[in-house]
Amino acid sequence: MAKHTTFKIGGAARLMAFPKSADEIALIVRECNAEGIRYMVVGNGSNLLVSDDGIDACVILLGKDFEEIKLIDETTVFASAGAQLIKVCTFALENGLSGLEFAYGIPGSCGGAAFMNAGAYGGEMKDVLYRCDHIDKNGNSGFLEGDELALSYRHSAYYDNGCIVTGLYLKLKKGDKEEIKAKMQDLIGRRHDKQPLEYPSAGSTFKRPEGYFAGALIEECGLKGASVGGAQVSEKHAGFVINTGGATCSDVLALCKKVSDKVYDEKGVRLEMEIRVTK
């Protein structure tokens, strides 16, 4: 799994499947159910920390066959779950559509972005996402739209319902291409200036505590640069735990516990991991 996550960490999966269509996803789900095998879906693996012992499950990898991006109408974009979010942002720009600029530079696939209601710089997926197609836990196709998506901070209905997102519908608005491009370039510039993009990581490590910023709390506790094995609190942005080379899942979890405990001891705020940990 180290080959399939941006953290570059993780042992082997019990099984791995590479479906080419939603129908094949449905077939895999039904076969896993019949055999009593747990399954999970992975896109870009950008918010995932996998156990050093691997995953005792069938990993369903949404690859190049799930990268379709197209216009449904003048202001509606459809994106398959495996499409990279940055490519959807570029597609929106090319078509003079505004509303997705905040997502430019967010690593990961559209399916993952919907699953966790990804956001940055004051925007989040719930601002533009109005429908998701999916395969449910029985292998049947369906969809959720509007309030059914239950989008909130780093959460959606898909956290709880066991469905696999296969496609997203985004409602954008017409805008000036030069203005859209300028905003996207500004945000990607901020990312490169402030975030440790040169190292493997899973993005922002902790959720934002209400009334605080995780990175600021961590920095105030003197934890920038703290490390366990190959895992380190980034010296560039304390909200990121990075893999400096050879980090294990155990290293990352031990470092996150160390950080969380110290922040709680000194600030009285309990940090909750944003990264999904799986085995």
Tab-separated table of C-alpha atoms in Angstrom:
chain	number	residue	atom	x	y	z
A	1	MET	CA	0.000	0.000	0.000
A	2	ALA	CA	3.016	2.304	0.272
A	3	LYS	CA	2.755	2.496	-3.535
A	4	HIS	CA	-0.833	3.693	-3.364
A	5	THR	CA	-0.749	6.366	-0.643
A	6	THR	CA	0.785	9.840	-0.641
A	7	PHE	CA	2.333	9.065	2.775
A	8	LYS	CA	4.343	6.250	1.081
A	9	ILE	CA	3.610	4.075	4.113
A	10	GLY	CA	1.835	0.745	4.551
A	11	GLY	CA	2.082	-3.001	4.145
A	12	ALA	CA	0.363	-5.205	1.596
A	13	ALA	CA	-3.361	-5.484	0.963
A	14	ARG	CA	-4.982	-8.922	1.245
A	15	LEU	CA	-6.438	-8.405	-2.232
A	16	MET	CA	-6.478	-5.560	-4.720
A	17	ALA	CA	-9.039	-5.029	-7.461
A	18	PHE	CA	-8.864	-2.651	-10.430
A	19	PRO	CA	-12.433	-2.155	-11.687
A	20	LYS	CA	-13.033	-0.497	-15.043
A	21	SER	CA	-16.662	0.504	-14.441
A	22	ALA	CA	-19.309	1.015	-11.775
A	23	ASP	CA	-20.772	-2.356	-12.771
A	24	GLU	CA	-17.462	-4.025	-11.967
A	25	ILE	CA	-17.376	-2.266	-8.583
A	26	ALA	CA	-20.832	-3.674	-7.896
A	27	LEU	CA	-19.649	-7.165	-8.857
A	28	ILE	CA	-16.608	-6.907	-6.556
A	29	VAL	CA	-18.781	-5.737	-3.657
A	30	ARG	CA	-21.183	-8.647	-4.128
A	31	GLU	CA	-18.333	-11.177	-4.368
A	32	CYS	CA	-16.656	-9.779	-1.247
A	33	ASN	CA	-19.957	-9.988	0.630
A	34	ALA	CA	-20.452	-13.590	-0.486
A	35	GLU	CA	-16.954	-14.554	0.663
A	36	GLY	CA	-17.051	-12.580	3.903
A	37	ILE	CA	-14.174	-10.318	2.816
A	38	ARG	CA	-14.029	-6.708	3.960
A	39	TYR	CA	-13.488	-4.174	1.189
A	40	MET	CA	-12.461	-0.556	0.983
A	41	VAL	CA	-11.994	1.904	-1.849
A	42	VAL	CA	-8.860	3.937	-2.536
A	43	GLY	CA	-8.376	6.732	-5.035
A	44	ASN	CA	-5.211	8.769	-4.697
A	45	GLY	CA	-4.650	7.594	-1.106
A	46	SER	CA	-3.983	11.180	-0.031
A	47	ASN	CA	-5.719	11.051	3.349
A	48	LEU	CA	-4.794	7.513	4.322
A	49	LEU	CA	-2.332	5.986	6.783
A	50	VAL	CA	-2.047	2.228	6.344
A	51	SER	CA	-0.813	-0.166	9.020
A	52	ASP	CA	2.691	-1.565	8.667
A	53	ASP	CA	1.028	-4.991	8.653
A	54	GLY	CA	-1.070	-3.984	5.660
A	55	ILE	CA	-4.838	-4.126	5.123
A	56	ASP	CA	-6.835	-7.287	5.748
A	57	ALA	CA	-9.318	-6.343	3.058
A	58	CYS	CA	-9.899	-6.164	-0.661
A	59	VAL	CA	-8.715	-2.749	-1.772
A	60	ILE	CA	-10.758	-1.431	-4.694
A	61	LEU	CA	-8.510	1.003	-6.536
A	62	LEU	CA	-10.239	3.617	-8.686
A	63	GLY	CA	-7.659	4.391	-11.340
A	64	LYS	CA	-7.555	5.745	-14.882
A	65	ASP	CA	-10.922	4.241	-15.802
A	66	PHE	CA	-12.576	6.593	-13.308
A	67	GLU	CA	-11.074	9.880	-14.482
A	68	GLU	CA	-13.871	11.202	-16.714
A	69	ILE	CA	-14.648	14.923	-16.427
A	70	LYS	CA	-17.395	16.490	-18.533
A	71	LEU	CA	-19.987	19.244	-18.696
A	72	ILE	CA	-23.583	18.262	-17.980
A	73	ASP	CA	-24.833	21.746	-18.823
A	74	GLU	CA	-23.340	25.243	-18.929
A	75	THR	CA	-22.576	25.348	-15.201
A	76	THR	CA	-22.646	21.705	-14.066
A	77	VAL	CA	-19.546	19.505	-14.073
A	78	PHE	CA	-19.605	15.728	-13.717
A	79	ALA	CA	-16.418	14.082	-12.449
A	80	SER	CA	-15.789	10.388	-11.926
A	81	ALA	CA	-14.598	9.494	-8.438
A	82	GLY	CA	-11.048	8.711	-9.544
A	83	ALA	CA	-10.492	12.060	-11.280
A	84	GLN	CA	-7.845	14.187	-9.615
A	85	LEU	CA	-9.349	17.235	-7.953
A	86	ILE	CA	-6.672	19.487	-9.437
A	87	LYS	CA	-7.682	18.344	-12.950
A	88	VAL	CA	-11.325	19.144	-12.266
A	89	CYS	CA	-10.279	22.621	-11.120
A	90	THR	CA	-8.331	23.093	-14.365
A	91	PHE	CA	-11.335	21.848	-16.383
A	92	ALA	CA	-13.547	24.388	-14.606
A	93	LEU	CA	-11.074	27.161	-15.456
A	94	GLU	CA	-10.964	26.128	-19.119
A	95	ASN	CA	-14.749	26.402	-19.242
A	96	GLY	CA	-14.886	29.730	-17.406
A	97	LEU	CA	-16.548	28.252	-14.319
A	98	SER	CA	-15.981	29.618	-10.829
A	99	GLY	CA	-16.572	28.152	-7.376
A	100	LEU	CA	-13.938	25.432	-7.229
A	101	GLU	CA	-10.857	27.643	-6.947
A	102	PHE	CA	-10.405	26.782	-3.254
A	103	ALA	CA	-9.720	23.158	-4.195
A	104	TYR	CA	-6.839	23.875	-6.572
A	105	GLY	CA	-3.858	22.080	-5.115
A	106	ILE	CA	-5.783	19.853	-2.716
A	107	PRO	CA	-4.216	16.436	-3.287
A	108	GLY	CA	-6.476	13.532	-3.935
A	109	SER	CA	-9.342	12.286	-6.005
A	110	CYS	CA	-12.880	13.579	-6.301
A	111	GLY	CA	-14.311	10.568	-4.507
A	112	GLY	CA	-12.136	11.223	-1.485
A	113	ALA	CA	-12.962	14.925	-1.599
A	114	ALA	CA	-16.680	14.137	-1.454
A	115	PHE	CA	-16.221	11.480	1.223
A	116	MET	CA	-14.507	13.884	3.621
A	117	ASN	CA	-16.012	17.159	2.374
A	118	ALA	CA	-12.532	18.441	1.569
A	119	GLY	CA	-11.928	22.142	1.955
A	120	ALA	CA	-9.346	24.903	2.099
A	121	TYR	CA	-9.049	28.681	2.174
A	122	GLY	CA	-12.630	29.268	3.226
A	123	GLY	CA	-14.251	26.909	0.725
A	124	GLU	CA	-15.352	23.279	0.899
A	125	MET	CA	-16.970	20.693	-1.313
A	126	LYS	CA	-20.411	21.263	0.177
A	127	ASP	CA	-20.378	24.715	-1.474
A	128	VAL	CA	-20.490	23.125	-4.941
A	129	LEU	CA	-21.350	19.428	-4.556
A	130	TYR	CA	-25.036	18.619	-4.962
A	131	ARG	CA	-25.127	14.932	-5.948
A	132	CYS	CA	-23.029	11.773	-5.736
A	133	ASP	CA	-23.600	8.524	-7.600
A	134	HIS	CA	-22.602	5.421	-5.666
A	135	ILE	CA	-22.618	1.663	-5.297
A	136	ASP	CA	-24.170	0.637	-1.978
A	137	LYS	CA	-22.946	-2.070	0.389
A	138	ASN	CA	-25.203	-4.633	-1.321
A	139	GLY	CA	-23.768	-3.919	-4.746
A	140	ASN	CA	-26.672	-1.811	-5.995
A	141	SER	CA	-26.330	1.541	-7.764
A	142	GLY	CA	-27.887	4.666	-6.291
A	143	PHE	CA	-27.255	8.297	-5.456
A	144	LEU	CA	-27.572	10.927	-2.750
A	145	GLU	CA	-28.269	14.580	-3.370
A	146	GLY	CA	-28.747	17.800	-1.479
A	147	ASP	CA	-29.205	17.433	2.262
A	148	GLU	CA	-28.950	13.632	1.963
A	149	LEU	CA	-25.199	14.082	1.519
A	150	ALA	CA	-25.003	15.329	5.151
A	151	LEU	CA	-21.915	17.410	4.398
A	152	SER	CA	-20.251	18.954	7.440
A	153	TYR	CA	-16.700	19.642	8.564
A	154	ARG	CA	-14.568	16.807	7.107
A	155	HIS	CA	-17.585	14.524	7.060
A	156	SER	CA	-20.333	13.228	4.786
A	157	ALA	CA	-23.026	10.563	4.792
A	158	TYR	CA	-20.484	8.278	3.113
A	159	TYR	CA	-18.513	7.995	6.352
A	160	ASP	CA	-21.399	5.990	7.790
A	161	ASN	CA	-23.369	4.336	4.996
A	162	GLY	CA	-20.786	1.956	3.488
A	163	CYS	CA	-21.419	3.167	-0.077
A	164	ILE	CA	-18.680	3.696	-2.661
A	165	VAL	CA	-18.805	7.041	-4.463
A	166	THR	CA	-18.467	6.623	-8.226
A	167	GLY	CA	-19.282	10.108	-9.549
A	168	LEU	CA	-19.836	13.712	-8.464
A	169	TYR	CA	-22.023	16.523	-9.798
A	170	LEU	CA	-20.724	20.027	-9.118
A	171	LYS	CA	-22.812	23.166	-9.584
A	172	LEU	CA	-20.540	26.081	-10.458
A	173	LYS	CA	-21.161	29.560	-11.873
A	174	LYS	CA	-19.943	31.482	-14.867
A	175	GLY	CA	-16.930	33.650	-14.188
A	176	ASP	CA	-14.075	35.556	-15.783
A	177	LYS	CA	-11.287	33.173	-16.791
A	178	GLU	CA	-8.502	35.589	-15.874
A	179	GLU	CA	-9.974	36.209	-12.432
A	180	ILE	CA	-10.450	32.482	-11.838
A	181	LYS	CA	-6.885	31.770	-12.967
A	182	ALA	CA	-5.454	34.536	-10.767
A	183	LYS	CA	-7.233	33.169	-7.692
A	184	MET	CA	-6.057	29.624	-8.421
A	185	GLN	CA	-2.461	30.773	-8.873
A	186	ASP	CA	-2.632	32.770	-5.642
A	187	LEU	CA	-3.863	29.760	-3.664
A	188	ILE	CA	-1.375	27.297	-5.167
A	189	GLY	CA	1.371	29.810	-4.432
A	190	ARG	CA	0.306	29.964	-0.802
A	191	ARG	CA	0.383	26.179	-0.616
A	192	HIS	CA	3.917	25.979	-1.961
A	193	ASP	CA	5.089	28.748	0.375
A	194	LYS	CA	3.544	27.372	3.550
A	195	GLN	CA	3.135	23.611	3.161
A	196	PRO	CA	5.817	20.876	3.045
A	197	LEU	CA	4.805	19.595	-0.378
A	198	GLU	CA	8.315	18.295	-1.013
A	199	TYR	CA	7.795	15.461	1.500
A	200	PRO	CA	5.365	12.529	1.504
A	201	SER	CA	2.436	13.191	3.827
A	202	ALA	CA	-1.315	12.806	4.066
A	203	GLY	CA	-1.942	16.528	4.097
A	204	SER	CA	-3.236	18.273	7.184
A	205	THR	CA	-2.828	15.760	10.006
A	206	PHE	CA	-5.310	17.003	12.608
A	207	LYS	CA	-8.810	18.405	12.349
A	208	ARG	CA	-9.260	22.071	13.253
A	209	PRO	CA	-10.444	22.273	16.873
A	210	GLU	CA	-13.349	24.642	17.356
A	211	GLY	CA	-11.980	28.104	18.037
A	212	TYR	CA	-8.362	27.154	17.297
A	213	PHE	CA	-5.936	26.166	14.552
A	214	ALA	CA	-4.188	22.839	15.071
A	215	GLY	CA	-0.917	23.990	13.508
A	216	ALA	CA	-0.730	27.067	15.733
A	217	LEU	CA	-1.375	25.041	18.890
A	218	ILE	CA	1.308	22.528	17.928
A	219	GLU	CA	3.819	25.276	17.181
A	220	GLU	CA	3.043	27.097	20.432
A	221	CYS	CA	3.859	23.888	22.283
A	222	GLY	CA	7.331	23.846	20.719
A	223	LEU	CA	6.686	20.745	18.654
A	224	LYS	CA	7.872	21.930	15.246
A	225	GLY	CA	10.526	19.480	14.113
A	226	ALA	CA	9.617	16.871	16.734
A	227	SER	CA	10.106	13.379	15.384
A	228	VAL	CA	9.693	9.681	15.984
A	229	GLY	CA	11.708	7.515	13.634
A	230	GLY	CA	11.168	8.800	10.103
A	231	ALA	CA	8.040	10.759	11.015
A	232	GLN	CA	8.406	14.466	11.774
A	233	VAL	CA	6.240	17.452	12.586
A	234	SER	CA	7.067	19.669	9.626
A	235	GLU	CA	9.327	22.612	10.387
A	236	LYS	CA	7.553	24.467	7.589
A	237	HIS	CA	3.973	23.932	8.837
A	238	ALA	CA	3.311	22.325	12.220
A	239	GLY	CA	-0.080	21.051	11.062
A	240	PHE	CA	1.631	18.454	8.853
A	241	VAL	CA	3.320	15.233	9.915
A	242	ILE	CA	5.696	14.223	7.131
A	243	ASN	CA	7.634	11.147	6.087
A	244	THR	CA	11.278	12.229	6.005
A	245	GLY	CA	12.262	8.813	4.699
A	246	GLY	CA	11.475	5.316	5.915
A	247	ALA	CA	8.719	6.360	8.312
A	248	THR	CA	6.407	3.587	9.459
A	249	CYS	CA	2.774	3.739	10.465
A	250	SER	CA	3.901	3.111	14.040
A	251	ASP	CA	6.242	6.125	13.839
A	252	VAL	CA	3.420	8.387	12.657
A	253	LEU	CA	0.939	7.179	15.266
A	254	ALA	CA	3.485	7.516	18.084
A	255	LEU	CA	4.345	11.045	16.986
A	256	CYS	CA	0.684	12.022	16.673
A	257	LYS	CA	0.014	10.727	20.188
A	258	LYS	CA	2.990	12.663	21.502
A	259	VAL	CA	1.723	15.835	19.842
A	260	SER	CA	-1.879	15.333	20.940
A	261	ASP	CA	-0.889	14.610	24.538
A	262	LYS	CA	1.368	17.651	24.834
A	263	VAL	CA	-1.185	19.999	23.275
A	264	TYR	CA	-3.828	18.683	25.671
A	265	ASP	CA	-1.494	19.020	28.666
A	266	GLU	CA	-0.456	22.577	27.804
A	267	LYS	CA	-3.534	23.979	26.070
A	268	GLY	CA	-6.402	21.817	27.291
A	269	VAL	CA	-7.406	21.093	23.690
A	270	ARG	CA	-7.692	17.534	22.410
A	271	LEU	CA	-6.571	17.155	18.794
A	272	GLU	CA	-8.396	14.660	16.603
A	273	MET	CA	-6.666	13.108	13.617
A	274	GLU	CA	-8.018	14.068	10.209
A	275	ILE	CA	-6.109	11.259	8.523
A	276	ARG	CA	-7.915	7.937	8.150
A	277	VAL	CA	-5.951	5.122	9.754
A	278	THR	CA	-6.660	1.632	8.503
A	279	LYS	CA	-5.422	-1.929	8.774
